[in-house]
């Protein structure tokens, strides 16, 4: 059953993972079965998990999410100082960094770019790129890489 709604079966999981800034393993802090996740529930889980992480001797400095609608709402629950900084939910005198997963960000740009009818990228109404340019650059670089280091069947 869902932790956020005990009368409903879980339809997804809210997972909180710890990632150390100085390397090391990623650690799953919590796995929460949920039904119709809300930003408030996500905020409460992250705050609880951050407190547990700090009790274990670490310093929790922020969260990384993708740009899903619930994650956008989650970020709005913080007392924002800038676009990417907020007051720490465990200590008002500390900063909590709100970051977006760059891999998801780049993937989102790519997917929207290649599914856009003309495959053009515009900023403030000015054309700044065409997806064909990306394809041509890839083809050019790919051939250069193959010339420099030809593929072999030799195992290393």
Coordinates of N, CA, C and O in Angstrom, one line a residue:
X1 N 0.9 -1.2 0.0 CA 0.0 0.0 0.0 C 0.9 1.2 0.0 O 2.0 1.2 0.4
X2 N 0.3 2.3 -0.5 CA 1.1 3.6 -0.6 C 1.3 4.2 0.8 O 0.4 4.2 1.6
X3 N 2.5 4.7 1.0 CA 2.8 5.4 2.3 C 2.1 6.7 2.4 O 1.8 7.1 3.5
X4 N 1.9 7.4 1.3 CA 1.3 8.7 1.3 C -0.2 8.6 1.3 O -0.9 9.6 1.6
X5 N -0.8 7.4 1.1 CA -2.2 7.2 1.1 C -2.5 5.7 1.4 O -2.6 4.9 0.5
X6 N -2.5 5.4 2.7 CA -2.5 3.9 3.1 C -3.8 3.2 2.5 O -3.8 2.0 2.6
X7 N -4.8 3.9 2.1 CA -6.0 3.2 1.5 C -5.9 2.9 0.0 O -6.8 2.3 -0.5
X8 N -4.7 3.2 -0.6 CA -4.6 3.0 -2.0 C -3.3 2.1 -2.2 O -2.4 2.2 -1.5
X9 N -3.4 1.4 -3.3 CA -2.2 0.6 -3.8 C -1.2 1.6 -4.4 O -1.6 2.5 -5.1
X10 N 0.1 1.3 -4.1 CA 1.1 2.1 -4.7 C 1.2 2.0 -6.2 O 1.0 0.9 -6.7
X11 N 1.4 3.1 -6.9 CA 1.5 3.1 -8.3 C 2.9 3.5 -8.8 O 3.2 3.3 -10.0
X12 N 3.7 4.0 -7.9 CA 5.1 4.4 -8.2 C 5.9 4.5 -6.9 O 5.4 4.3 -5.8
X13 N 7.2 4.8 -7.1 CA 8.1 4.8 -5.9 C 8.7 6.2 -5.9 O 9.2 6.7 -7.0
X14 N 8.8 6.8 -4.8 CA 9.6 8.0 -4.5 C 10.9 7.5 -3.9 O 10.9 7.0 -2.8
X15 N 12.0 7.6 -4.6 CA 13.3 7.1 -4.1 C 14.2 8.3 -3.9 O 14.3 9.3 -4.7
X16 N 14.9 8.3 -2.7 CA 15.8 9.4 -2.4 C 17.2 8.7 -2.3 O 17.4 7.8 -1.5
X17 N 18.1 9.3 -3.1 CA 19.5 8.7 -3.2 C 20.5 9.8 -2.7 O 20.3 10.9 -3.1
X18 N 21.4 9.3 -2.0 CA 22.5 10.2 -1.5 C 23.7 10.1 -2.4 O 24.1 9.0 -2.8
X19 N 24.2 11.2 -2.8 CA 25.4 11.2 -3.7 C 26.4 12.1 -3.1 O 26.2 13.3 -2.9
X20 N 27.6 11.5 -2.8 CA 28.6 12.3 -2.1 C 29.3 13.2 -3.2 O 29.6 12.8 -4.3
X21 N 29.7 14.4 -2.8 CA 30.3 15.3 -3.7 C 31.8 14.9 -4.0 O 32.3 15.2 -5.0
X22 N 32.4 14.2 -3.1 CA 33.8 13.8 -3.3 C 34.0 12.3 -3.7 O 35.0 11.7 -3.4
X23 N 33.0 11.8 -4.4 CA 33.0 10.5 -4.9 C 32.5 9.5 -4.0 O 31.9 9.8 -2.9
X24 N 32.7 8.2 -4.3 CA 32.2 7.2 -3.4 C 30.9 6.7 -3.9 O 30.4 7.1 -5.0
X25 N 30.3 5.7 -3.2 CA 29.1 5.1 -3.7 C 27.9 6.0 -3.6 O 27.8 6.9 -2.7
X26 N 26.9 5.7 -4.4 CA 25.6 6.3 -4.2 C 24.8 5.4 -3.3 O 24.9 4.2 -3.3
X27 N 24.1 6.0 -2.4 CA 23.4 5.3 -1.3 C 21.9 5.6 -1.4 O 21.5 6.7 -1.4
X28 N 21.1 4.5 -1.5 CA 19.6 4.7 -1.5 C 19.2 5.0 0.0 O 19.4 4.1 0.8
X29 N 18.7 6.2 0.2 CA 18.3 6.6 1.6 C 16.9 6.0 1.9 O 16.7 5.5 3.0
X30 N 16.0 6.2 1.0 CA 14.7 5.7 1.2 C 14.0 5.3 -0.1 O 14.3 5.9 -1.2
X31 N 13.1 4.3 0.0 CA 12.3 3.9 -1.2 C 10.8 3.9 -0.6 O 10.5 3.2 0.3
X32 N 10.0 4.8 -1.2 CA 8.7 5.1 -0.6 C 7.6 4.7 -1.7 O 7.5 5.5 -2.7
X33 N 6.8 3.7 -1.5 CA 5.7 3.4 -2.4 C 4.7 4.5 -2.2 O 4.3 4.8 -1.1
X34 N 4.3 5.1 -3.4 CA 3.3 6.2 -3.3 C 2.2 6.0 -4.3 O 2.3 5.2 -5.3
X35 N 1.1 6.7 -4.1 CA 0.0 6.8 -5.0 C -0.3 8.2 -5.2 O -0.6 9.0 -4.2
X36 N -0.3 8.7 -6.4 CA -0.5 10.1 -6.7 C 0.4 11.0 -5.9 O 0.0 11.8 -5.0
X37 N 1.7 11.0 -6.2 CA 2.7 11.8 -5.4 C 2.4 13.2 -5.5 O 2.0 13.8 -6.5
X38 N 2.5 13.9 -4.4 CA 2.4 15.4 -4.3 C 3.7 16.0 -3.9 O 4.6 15.3 -3.3
X39 N 3.9 17.2 -4.3 CA 5.1 18.0 -4.0 C 5.3 18.1 -2.5 O 6.4 18.0 -2.0
X40 N 4.2 18.3 -1.7 CA 4.3 18.4 -0.3 C 4.8 17.1 0.3 O 5.7 17.1 1.2
X41 N 4.3 16.0 -0.1 CA 4.8 14.7 0.4 C 6.3 14.5 0.1 O 7.0 14.1 0.9
X42 N 6.6 14.8 -1.2 CA 8.0 14.7 -1.6 C 8.9 15.6 -0.7 O 10.0 15.2 -0.2
X43 N 8.5 16.8 -0.5 CA 9.2 17.8 0.4 C 9.4 17.2 1.8 O 10.5 17.2 2.3
X44 N 8.4 16.6 2.3 CA 8.4 16.1 3.7 C 9.4 14.9 3.8 O 10.2 14.7 4.7
X45 N 9.3 14.0 2.7 CA 10.2 12.8 2.7 C 11.7 13.3 2.6 O 12.5 12.8 3.3
X46 N 11.9 14.2 1.7 CA 13.3 14.7 1.5 C 13.8 15.3 2.8 O 15.0 15.1 3.2
X47 N 13.0 16.1 3.4 CA 13.4 16.8 4.7 C 13.7 15.8 5.8 O 14.7 15.8 6.5
X48 N 12.8 14.7 5.9 CA 13.1 13.7 6.9 C 14.3 12.9 6.6 O 15.2 12.6 7.5
X49 N 14.6 12.6 5.3 CA 15.8 11.9 4.9 C 17.0 12.7 5.1 O 18.0 12.2 5.5
X50 N 16.9 14.0 4.9 CA 18.1 14.9 5.1 C 18.4 14.9 6.6 O 19.6 14.9 6.9
X51 N 17.4 15.0 7.4 CA 17.7 14.9 8.9 C 18.4 13.6 9.3 O 19.3 13.7 10.1
X52 N 18.0 12.5 8.7 CA 18.6 11.2 9.0 C 20.0 11.2 8.5 O 20.9 10.7 9.2
X53 N 20.3 11.8 7.3 CA 21.6 11.8 6.8 C 22.5 12.7 7.7 O 23.7 12.3 8.0
X54 N 22.0 13.8 8.1 CA 22.8 14.7 9.0 C 23.0 14.0 10.4 O 24.1 14.2 11.0
X55 N 22.0 13.3 10.9 CA 22.2 12.6 12.2 C 23.3 11.6 12.1 O 24.0 11.3 13.0
X56 N 23.5 11.0 10.8 CA 24.6 10.0 10.6 C 25.9 10.6 10.4 O 26.9 9.9 10.3
X57 N 26.0 12.0 10.5 CA 27.3 12.7 10.4 C 27.6 13.3 9.1 O 28.7 13.9 8.9
X58 N 26.7 13.3 8.1 CA 27.0 14.0 6.9 C 26.3 15.4 6.8 O 25.5 15.7 7.7
X59 N 26.7 16.1 5.8 CA 26.1 17.5 5.7 C 25.3 17.4 4.4 O 25.9 17.2 3.3
X60 N 24.0 17.6 4.4 CA 23.1 17.6 3.3 C 23.0 19.0 2.7 O 22.6 19.9 3.4
X61 N 23.4 19.2 1.4 CA 23.5 20.5 0.9 C 22.5 20.8 -0.2 O 22.4 22.0 -0.7
X62 N 21.7 19.9 -0.6 CA 20.7 20.2 -1.6 C 20.1 19.0 -2.3 O 20.2 17.8 -1.8
X63 N 19.3 19.2 -3.3 CA 18.7 18.1 -4.0 C 18.8 18.3 -5.5 O 18.9 19.5 -6.0
X64 N 18.8 17.2 -6.3 CA 18.8 17.2 -7.7 C 17.6 16.5 -8.2 O 17.3 15.4 -7.8
X65 N 16.9 17.2 -9.1 CA 15.6 16.6 -9.6 C 15.6 16.8 -11.1 O 16.4 17.5 -11.7
X66 N 14.7 16.1 -11.8 CA 14.5 16.5 -13.2 C 13.4 17.5 -13.2 O 12.9 18.0 -12.2
X67 N 12.9 17.9 -14.4 CA 12.0 19.0 -14.5 C 10.5 18.6 -14.6 O 9.7 19.3 -15.1
X68 N 10.2 17.4 -14.0 CA 8.8 17.0 -13.9 C 8.0 18.0 -13.1 O 8.5 18.7 -12.2
X69 N 6.7 18.1 -13.4 CA 5.8 19.0 -12.8 C 5.8 18.9 -11.3 O 5.8 20.0 -10.6
X70 N 5.8 17.7 -10.7 CA 5.8 17.6 -9.3 C 7.1 18.1 -8.7 O 7.1 18.8 -7.7
X71 N 8.2 17.9 -9.4 CA 9.5 18.4 -8.9 C 9.6 19.9 -9.0 O 10.2 20.5 -8.1
X72 N 8.9 20.5 -10.0 CA 8.9 21.9 -10.1 C 8.1 22.5 -8.8 O 8.5 23.5 -8.2
X73 N 7.0 21.8 -8.5 CA 6.2 22.3 -7.4 C 6.9 22.0 -6.1 O 6.9 22.8 -5.1
X74 N 7.7 20.9 -6.0 CA 8.5 20.6 -4.8 C 9.5 21.7 -4.6 O 9.7 22.2 -3.5
X75 N 10.2 22.2 -5.7 CA 11.2 23.3 -5.5 C 10.6 24.6 -5.0 O 11.2 25.3 -4.3
X76 N 9.3 24.8 -5.4 CA 8.6 26.0 -5.0 C 8.3 26.0 -3.5 O 8.0 27.1 -2.9
X77 N 8.3 24.9 -2.8 CA 8.0 24.8 -1.4 C 9.2 25.3 -0.6 O 9.0 25.6 0.6
X78 N 10.4 25.4 -1.1 CA 11.5 25.9 -0.4 C 11.4 27.5 -0.3 O 10.9 28.1 -1.2
X79 N 12.0 28.0 0.7 CA 12.1 29.5 0.8 C 13.3 29.9 -0.1 O 14.4 29.8 0.3
X80 N 13.0 30.3 -1.3 CA 14.0 30.6 -2.3 C 14.7 31.9 -2.0 O 14.2 32.9 -1.7
X81 N 16.1 31.8 -2.3 CA 16.9 33.0 -2.3 C 17.3 33.4 -3.7 O 17.4 34.6 -4.0
X82 N 17.6 32.5 -4.5 CA 17.9 32.7 -6.0 C 17.2 31.6 -6.7 O 16.5 30.8 -6.2
X83 N 17.5 31.5 -8.0 CA 16.9 30.4 -8.9 C 17.3 29.1 -8.4 O 16.6 28.1 -8.5
X84 N 18.5 29.0 -7.9 CA 19.0 27.6 -7.5 C 19.4 27.5 -6.0 O 19.9 26.5 -5.6
X85 N 19.2 28.5 -5.2 CA 19.5 28.5 -3.8 C 18.2 28.8 -3.0 O 17.4 29.6 -3.3
X86 N 18.1 28.0 -1.9 CA 17.0 28.2 -0.9 C 17.5 28.1 0.5 O 18.7 27.7 0.7
X87 N 16.7 28.5 1.4 CA 17.1 28.4 2.8 C 17.0 26.9 3.1 O 16.0 26.2 2.7
X88 N 17.9 26.4 3.9 CA 18.0 25.0 4.2 C 16.8 24.6 5.1 O 16.5 25.3 6.1
X89 N 16.0 23.6 4.8 CA 14.8 23.3 5.6 C 15.2 22.8 7.0 O 14.3 22.8 7.9
X90 N 16.4 22.5 7.3 CA 16.8 22.0 8.7 C 17.5 23.1 9.4 O 17.6 23.0 10.7
X91 N 17.9 24.2 8.8 CA 18.6 25.3 9.5 C 18.6 26.5 8.6 O 19.1 26.6 7.5
X92 N 17.8 27.5 9.1 CA 17.6 28.8 8.3 C 18.9 29.5 7.9 O 18.9 30.2 6.9
X93 N 20.0 29.3 8.6 CA 21.2 30.0 8.3 C 22.1 29.3 7.3 O 23.2 29.8 7.0
X94 N 21.6 28.2 6.7 CA 22.3 27.4 5.7 C 21.6 27.5 4.4 O 20.5 27.8 4.3
X95 N 22.4 27.2 3.3 CA 21.9 27.2 2.0 C 21.6 25.8 1.5 O 22.3 24.8 1.8
X96 N 20.5 25.6 0.8 CA 20.1 24.3 0.2 C 20.1 24.6 -1.3 O 19.5 25.5 -1.8
X97 N 20.9 23.8 -2.1 CA 21.0 24.0 -3.5 C 19.9 23.2 -4.2 O 19.8 22.0 -4.0
X98 N 19.2 23.8 -5.1 CA 18.2 23.2 -5.9 C 18.7 23.0 -7.3 O 18.8 24.0 -8.1
X99 N 19.1 21.8 -7.7 CA 19.7 21.6 -9.0 C 18.9 20.6 -9.8 O 18.2 19.8 -9.3
X100 N 19.0 20.8 -11.1 CA 18.3 19.9 -12.1 C 19.3 19.0 -12.7 O 20.5 19.4 -13.0
X101 N 18.9 17.8 -12.8 CA 19.8 16.7 -13.4 C 20.2 17.1 -14.8 O 19.3 17.1 -15.7
X102 N 21.5 17.4 -15.1 CA 21.9 17.8 -16.4 C 21.7 16.8 -17.4 O 21.4 17.1 -18.6
X103 N 21.8 15.5 -17.1 CA 21.6 14.5 -18.1 C 20.1 14.5 -18.6 O 19.8 14.5 -19.8
X104 N 19.2 14.7 -17.7 CA 17.8 14.8 -18.1 C 17.5 16.1 -18.8 O 16.8 16.2 -19.8
X105 N 18.2 17.2 -18.4 CA 18.1 18.5 -19.0 C 18.5 18.4 -20.5 O 17.8 18.8 -21.4
X106 N 19.7 17.8 -20.7 CA 20.2 17.7 -22.1 C 19.3 16.7 -22.9 O 19.0 17.0 -24.1
X107 N 18.9 15.6 -22.3 CA 18.0 14.7 -23.0 C 16.7 15.4 -23.4 O 16.2 15.2 -24.5
X108 N 16.2 16.2 -22.5 CA 14.9 16.9 -22.8 C 15.1 17.9 -23.9 O 14.2 17.9 -24.8
X109 N 16.2 18.6 -23.9 CA 16.4 19.6 -25.0 C 16.5 18.8 -26.3 O 15.9 19.1 -27.3
X110 N 17.3 17.7 -26.3 CA 17.5 16.9 -27.5 C 16.1 16.4 -28.0 O 15.8 16.5 -29.2
X111 N 15.4 15.8 -27.1 CA 14.1 15.2 -27.5 C 13.1 16.2 -28.1 O 12.4 16.0 -29.1
X112 N 13.1 17.3 -27.4 CA 12.2 18.4 -27.9 C 12.7 19.0 -29.2 O 11.9 19.4 -30.1
X113 N 14.0 19.1 -29.3 CA 14.6 19.6 -30.6 C 14.3 18.7 -31.8 O 13.9 19.2 -32.8
X114 N 14.5 17.4 -31.6 CA 14.3 16.5 -32.8 C 12.9 16.3 -33.1 O 12.6 15.8 -34.2
X115 N 12.0 16.5 -32.1 CA 10.6 16.3 -32.4 C 9.9 17.6 -32.9 O 8.7 17.5 -33.3
X116 N 10.5 18.7 -32.7 CA 10.0 20.0 -33.2 C 10.0 19.9 -34.7 O 10.9 19.4 -35.4
X117 N 8.9 20.4 -35.3 CA 8.6 20.2 -36.8 C 9.8 20.6 -37.7 O 10.2 19.8 -38.5
X118 N 10.4 21.8 -37.5 CA 11.5 22.2 -38.3 C 12.9 21.9 -37.8 O 13.9 22.2 -38.4
X119 N 12.9 21.3 -36.6 CA 14.2 21.0 -35.9 C 15.1 22.2 -35.8 O 16.3 22.1 -35.9
X120 N 14.5 23.3 -35.4 CA 15.3 24.5 -35.2 C 15.3 24.9 -33.7 O 14.3 24.7 -33.0
X121 N 16.4 25.5 -33.3 CA 16.5 25.9 -31.9 C 16.5 27.5 -32.0 O 17.4 28.0 -32.6
X122 N 15.6 28.1 -31.3 CA 15.6 29.6 -31.3 C 15.6 30.1 -29.9 O 15.0 29.5 -28.9
X123 N 16.2 31.2 -29.7 CA 16.3 31.9 -28.4 C 15.9 33.4 -28.7 O 16.4 34.0 -29.5
X124 N 14.8 33.8 -28.0 CA 14.3 35.1 -28.2 C 13.9 35.4 -29.6 O 14.2 36.5 -30.2
X125 N 13.4 34.4 -30.3 CA 13.0 34.5 -31.7 C 14.2 34.5 -32.7 O 13.9 34.6 -33.9
X126 N 15.4 34.3 -32.3 CA 16.5 34.2 -33.2 C 17.0 32.8 -33.3 O 17.2 32.1 -32.3
X127 N 17.2 32.3 -34.6 CA 17.6 31.0 -34.8 C 19.1 30.9 -34.3 O 20.0 31.6 -34.7
X128 N 19.3 29.9 -33.4 CA 20.7 29.7 -32.9 C 21.2 28.3 -33.3 O 22.4 28.0 -33.0
X129 N 20.4 27.5 -33.9 CA 20.8 26.2 -34.2 C 19.8 25.3 -35.0 O 18.6 25.6 -34.9
X130 N 20.3 24.4 -35.7 CA 19.5 23.5 -36.4 C 20.0 22.1 -36.1 O 21.2 21.9 -36.0
X131 N 19.1 21.1 -35.9 CA 19.5 19.8 -35.5 C 20.4 19.1 -36.6 O 21.3 18.3 -36.3
X132 N 20.2 19.5 -37.8 CA 21.1 19.0 -38.9 C 22.6 19.4 -38.6 O 23.5 18.7 -38.9
X133 N 22.8 20.6 -38.0 CA 24.2 21.0 -37.6 C 24.8 20.1 -36.6 O 25.9 19.7 -36.7
X134 N 23.9 19.6 -35.7 CA 24.4 18.7 -34.7 C 24.8 17.3 -35.3 O 25.8 16.7 -35.0
X135 N 23.9 16.9 -36.2 CA 24.2 15.6 -37.0 C 25.5 15.7 -37.8 O 26.3 14.8 -37.8
X136 N 25.7 16.9 -38.5 CA 26.9 17.1 -39.3 C 28.1 17.1 -38.4 O 29.2 16.6 -38.7
X137 N 28.0 17.8 -37.2 CA 29.2 17.9 -36.3 C 29.5 16.5 -35.8 O 30.7 16.1 -35.8
X138 N 28.5 15.7 -35.5 CA 28.7 14.3 -35.0 C 29.4 13.5 -36.1 O 30.4 12.8 -35.8
X139 N 28.9 13.6 -37.3 CA 29.5 12.8 -38.4 C 30.9 13.2 -38.7 O 31.8 12.4 -38.9
X140 N 31.2 14.5 -38.6 CA 32.6 15.0 -38.8 C 33.5 14.5 -37.7 O 34.6 14.0 -37.9
X141 N 33.1 14.6 -36.4 CA 33.9 14.2 -35.3 C 34.1 12.7 -35.3 O 35.1 12.2 -35.0
X142 N 33.0 12.0 -35.6 CA 33.1 10.5 -35.7 C 34.1 10.0 -36.6 O 34.9 9.2 -36.3
X143 N 34.2 10.6 -37.8 CA 35.2 10.2 -38.8 C 36.6 10.6 -38.3 O 37.5 9.8 -38.6
X144 N 36.8 11.7 -37.7 CA 38.1 12.1 -37.1 C 38.5 11.1 -36.1 O 39.7 10.7 -36.0
X145 N 37.6 10.7 -35.2 CA 38.0 9.8 -34.1 C 38.4 8.4 -34.7 O 39.4 7.8 -34.3
X146 N 37.6 8.0 -35.7 CA 38.0 6.7 -36.4 C 39.3 6.7 -37.1 O 40.0 5.7 -37.1
X147 N 39.7 7.9 -37.7 CA 41.0 8.0 -38.3 C 42.1 8.0 -37.3 O 43.2 7.4 -37.6
X148 N 41.9 8.6 -36.1 CA 42.9 8.6 -35.1 C 43.1 7.3 -34.4 O 44.2 6.9 -34.0
X149 N 42.0 6.6 -34.1 CA 42.1 5.4 -33.4 C 41.1 4.3 -34.0 O 40.0 4.2 -33.6
X150 N 41.6 3.7 -35.1 CA 40.7 2.7 -35.7 C 40.4 1.6 -34.8 O 41.1 1.2 -33.9
X151 N 39.1 1.1 -35.0 CA 38.6 0.0 -34.1 C 39.3 -1.3 -34.5 O 39.6 -1.5 -35.7
X152 N 39.7 -2.1 -33.6 CA 40.2 -3.4 -33.8 C 39.5 -4.4 -33.0 O 38.7 -4.1 -32.1
X153 N 39.7 -5.7 -33.3 CA 39.1 -6.8 -32.6 C 40.0 -7.2 -31.5 O 39.8 -8.3 -30.9
X154 N 41.1 -6.5 -31.2 CA 42.1 -6.9 -30.2 C 41.6 -6.6 -28.8 O 41.2 -5.4 -28.6
X155 N 41.6 -7.5 -28.0 CA 41.2 -7.3 -26.6 C 42.4 -6.7 -25.8 O 43.5 -7.1 -26.1
X156 N 42.1 -5.8 -24.9 CA 43.1 -5.2 -24.1 C 43.1 -5.9 -22.7 O 42.2 -6.1 -22.1

